[in-house]
Amino acid sequence: MNLNELYTQIITENSRSKENRHPVEGATHSLEGVNPSCGDDITLQLRVKDGKIEDAGFIGSGCAISQASTDIMLGMIVGKS
């Protein structure tokens, strides 16, 4: 598999993933981001307790790259301060 195929596979898998695509119950933080030039509209939600991110999720729509990058980012921050 070449680098372009790998990149495409990672973007495709993460843009379709449902793992982090959910509203966060009891969210303590929420922020909507809209890109009017392309139509991406994503709301990030976090539940933070004692300085640590207990849960993170997002809702919204957009291109595969915005959906994949949001999913990857949220997967990396849960449990962090």
JSON list of C-alpha atoms in Angstrom, two decimals:
[
{"chain": "A", "resi": 1, "resn": "MET", "atom": "CA", "xyz": [0.00, 0.00, 0.00]},
{"chain": "A", "resi": 2, "resn": "ASN", "atom": "CA", "xyz": [1.45, 3.36, -0.97]},
{"chain": "A", "resi": 3, "resn": "LEU", "atom": "CA", "xyz": [1.26, 6.52, 1.11]},
{"chain": "A", "resi": 4, "resn": "ASN", "atom": "CA", "xyz": [-1.68, 8.00, -0.85]},
{"chain": "A", "resi": 5, "resn": "GLU", "atom": "CA", "xyz": [-3.72, 4.83, -0.39]},
{"chain": "A", "resi": 6, "resn": "LEU", "atom": "CA", "xyz": [-2.91, 4.79, 3.33]},
{"chain": "A", "resi": 7, "resn": "TYR", "atom": "CA", "xyz": [-3.90, 8.45, 3.68]},
{"chain": "A", "resi": 8, "resn": "THR", "atom": "CA", "xyz": [-7.18, 7.80, 1.85]},
{"chain": "A", "resi": 9, "resn": "GLN", "atom": "CA", "xyz": [-7.92, 4.76, 4.01]},
{"chain": "A", "resi": 10, "resn": "ILE", "atom": "CA", "xyz": [-7.29, 6.69, 7.26]},
{"chain": "A", "resi": 11, "resn": "ILE", "atom": "CA", "xyz": [-9.46, 9.62, 6.15]},
{"chain": "A", "resi": 12, "resn": "THR", "atom": "CA", "xyz": [-12.25, 7.32, 4.96]},
{"chain": "A", "resi": 13, "resn": "GLU", "atom": "CA", "xyz": [-12.30, 5.17, 8.11]},
{"chain": "A", "resi": 14, "resn": "ASN", "atom": "CA", "xyz": [-12.22, 8.09, 10.53]},
{"chain": "A", "resi": 15, "resn": "SER", "atom": "CA", "xyz": [-14.74, 10.20, 8.64]},
{"chain": "A", "resi": 16, "resn": "ARG", "atom": "CA", "xyz": [-17.26, 7.33, 8.86]},
{"chain": "A", "resi": 17, "resn": "SER", "atom": "CA", "xyz": [-16.47, 6.36, 12.45]},
{"chain": "A", "resi": 18, "resn": "LYS", "atom": "CA", "xyz": [-19.29, 6.67, 14.97]},
{"chain": "A", "resi": 19, "resn": "GLU", "atom": "CA", "xyz": [-17.04, 6.32, 18.05]},
{"chain": "A", "resi": 20, "resn": "ASN", "atom": "CA", "xyz": [-16.75, 10.04, 18.79]},
{"chain": "A", "resi": 21, "resn": "ARG", "atom": "CA", "xyz": [-19.82, 11.23, 16.88]},
{"chain": "A", "resi": 22, "resn": "HIS", "atom": "CA", "xyz": [-22.29, 11.74, 19.70]},
{"chain": "A", "resi": 23, "resn": "PRO", "atom": "CA", "xyz": [-23.61, 14.44, 21.99]},
{"chain": "A", "resi": 24, "resn": "VAL", "atom": "CA", "xyz": [-21.83, 14.32, 25.35]},
{"chain": "A", "resi": 25, "resn": "GLU", "atom": "CA", "xyz": [-24.15, 13.75, 28.29]},
{"chain": "A", "resi": 26, "resn": "GLY", "atom": "CA", "xyz": [-23.50, 16.34, 30.99]},
{"chain": "A", "resi": 27, "resn": "ALA", "atom": "CA", "xyz": [-21.11, 18.34, 28.77]},
{"chain": "A", "resi": 28, "resn": "THR", "atom": "CA", "xyz": [-19.28, 21.09, 30.64]},
{"chain": "A", "resi": 29, "resn": "HIS", "atom": "CA", "xyz": [-17.86, 22.71, 27.50]},
{"chain": "A", "resi": 30, "resn": "SER", "atom": "CA", "xyz": [-19.32, 23.17, 24.03]},
{"chain": "A", "resi": 31, "resn": "LEU", "atom": "CA", "xyz": [-18.11, 25.10, 21.00]},
{"chain": "A", "resi": 32, "resn": "GLU", "atom": "CA", "xyz": [-19.53, 25.35, 17.50]},
{"chain": "A", "resi": 33, "resn": "GLY", "atom": "CA", "xyz": [-17.26, 25.90, 14.53]},
{"chain": "A", "resi": 34, "resn": "VAL", "atom": "CA", "xyz": [-18.62, 26.88, 11.14]},
{"chain": "A", "resi": 35, "resn": "ASN", "atom": "CA", "xyz": [-16.68, 27.34, 7.92]},
{"chain": "A", "resi": 36, "resn": "PRO", "atom": "CA", "xyz": [-18.95, 29.41, 5.68]},
{"chain": "A", "resi": 37, "resn": "SER", "atom": "CA", "xyz": [-16.73, 28.91, 2.63]},
{"chain": "A", "resi": 38, "resn": "CYS", "atom": "CA", "xyz": [-17.25, 25.14, 2.53]},
{"chain": "A", "resi": 39, "resn": "GLY", "atom": "CA", "xyz": [-20.23, 24.46, 4.79]},
{"chain": "A", "resi": 40, "resn": "ASP", "atom": "CA", "xyz": [-18.50, 22.50, 7.56]},
{"chain": "A", "resi": 41, "resn": "ASP", "atom": "CA", "xyz": [-20.49, 22.87, 10.79]},
{"chain": "A", "resi": 42, "resn": "ILE", "atom": "CA", "xyz": [-19.22, 21.00, 13.84]},
{"chain": "A", "resi": 43, "resn": "THR", "atom": "CA", "xyz": [-20.04, 21.32, 17.52]},
{"chain": "A", "resi": 44, "resn": "LEU", "atom": "CA", "xyz": [-17.43, 19.91, 19.92]},
{"chain": "A", "resi": 45, "resn": "GLN", "atom": "CA", "xyz": [-18.53, 18.91, 23.39]},
{"chain": "A", "resi": 46, "resn": "LEU", "atom": "CA", "xyz": [-16.41, 17.95, 26.40]},
{"chain": "A", "resi": 47, "resn": "ARG", "atom": "CA", "xyz": [-17.17, 16.74, 29.88]},
{"chain": "A", "resi": 48, "resn": "VAL", "atom": "CA", "xyz": [-14.33, 17.79, 32.17]},
{"chain": "A", "resi": 49, "resn": "LYS", "atom": "CA", "xyz": [-14.05, 16.69, 35.78]},
{"chain": "A", "resi": 50, "resn": "ASP", "atom": "CA", "xyz": [-11.19, 17.44, 38.16]},
{"chain": "A", "resi": 51, "resn": "GLY", "atom": "CA", "xyz": [-9.19, 18.92, 35.30]},
{"chain": "A", "resi": 52, "resn": "LYS", "atom": "CA", "xyz": [-9.40, 15.80, 33.07]},
{"chain": "A", "resi": 53, "resn": "ILE", "atom": "CA", "xyz": [-11.47, 15.23, 29.95]},
{"chain": "A", "resi": 54, "resn": "GLU", "atom": "CA", "xyz": [-13.83, 12.38, 30.84]},
{"chain": "A", "resi": 55, "resn": "ASP", "atom": "CA", "xyz": [-15.72, 12.31, 27.54]},
{"chain": "A", "resi": 56, "resn": "ALA", "atom": "CA", "xyz": [-15.57, 14.12, 24.23]},
{"chain": "A", "resi": 57, "resn": "GLY", "atom": "CA", "xyz": [-17.83, 14.04, 21.22]},
{"chain": "A", "resi": 58, "resn": "PHE", "atom": "CA", "xyz": [-19.00, 15.99, 18.23]},
{"chain": "A", "resi": 59, "resn": "ILE", "atom": "CA", "xyz": [-22.09, 16.52, 16.17]},
{"chain": "A", "resi": 60, "resn": "GLY", "atom": "CA", "xyz": [-22.43, 18.20, 12.83]},
{"chain": "A", "resi": 61, "resn": "SER", "atom": "CA", "xyz": [-21.59, 17.78, 9.20]},
{"chain": "A", "resi": 62, "resn": "GLY", "atom": "CA", "xyz": [-18.83, 18.56, 6.77]},
{"chain": "A", "resi": 63, "resn": "CYS", "atom": "CA", "xyz": [-16.32, 17.12, 4.37]},
{"chain": "A", "resi": 64, "resn": "ALA", "atom": "CA", "xyz": [-14.48, 13.86, 4.99]},
{"chain": "A", "resi": 65, "resn": "ILE", "atom": "CA", "xyz": [-11.31, 15.64, 6.10]},
{"chain": "A", "resi": 66, "resn": "SER", "atom": "CA", "xyz": [-13.08, 17.79, 8.72]},
{"chain": "A", "resi": 67, "resn": "GLN", "atom": "CA", "xyz": [-15.01, 14.78, 10.05]},
{"chain": "A", "resi": 68, "resn": "ALA", "atom": "CA", "xyz": [-11.90, 12.56, 10.15]},
{"chain": "A", "resi": 69, "resn": "SER", "atom": "CA", "xyz": [-9.66, 15.16, 11.78]},
{"chain": "A", "resi": 70, "resn": "THR", "atom": "CA", "xyz": [-12.28, 15.88, 14.44]},
{"chain": "A", "resi": 71, "resn": "ASP", "atom": "CA", "xyz": [-12.69, 12.17, 15.16]},
{"chain": "A", "resi": 72, "resn": "ILE", "atom": "CA", "xyz": [-8.92, 11.64, 15.42]},
{"chain": "A", "resi": 73, "resn": "MET", "atom": "CA", "xyz": [-8.44, 14.68, 17.67]},
{"chain": "A", "resi": 74, "resn": "LEU", "atom": "CA", "xyz": [-11.20, 13.63, 20.07]},
{"chain": "A", "resi": 75, "resn": "GLY", "atom": "CA", "xyz": [-9.78, 10.12, 20.26]},
{"chain": "A", "resi": 76, "resn": "MET", "atom": "CA", "xyz": [-6.46, 11.62, 21.37]},
{"chain": "A", "resi": 77, "resn": "ILE", "atom": "CA", "xyz": [-7.71, 13.99, 24.10]},
{"chain": "A", "resi": 78, "resn": "VAL", "atom": "CA", "xyz": [-9.96, 11.84, 26.29]},
{"chain": "A", "resi": 79, "resn": "GLY", "atom": "CA", "xyz": [-8.21, 11.30, 29.61]},
{"chain": "A", "resi": 80, "resn": "LYS", "atom": "CA", "xyz": [-5.92, 14.32, 29.15]},
{"chain": "A", "resi": 81, "resn": "SER", "atom": "CA", "xyz": [-5.81, 17.47, 31.26]}
]
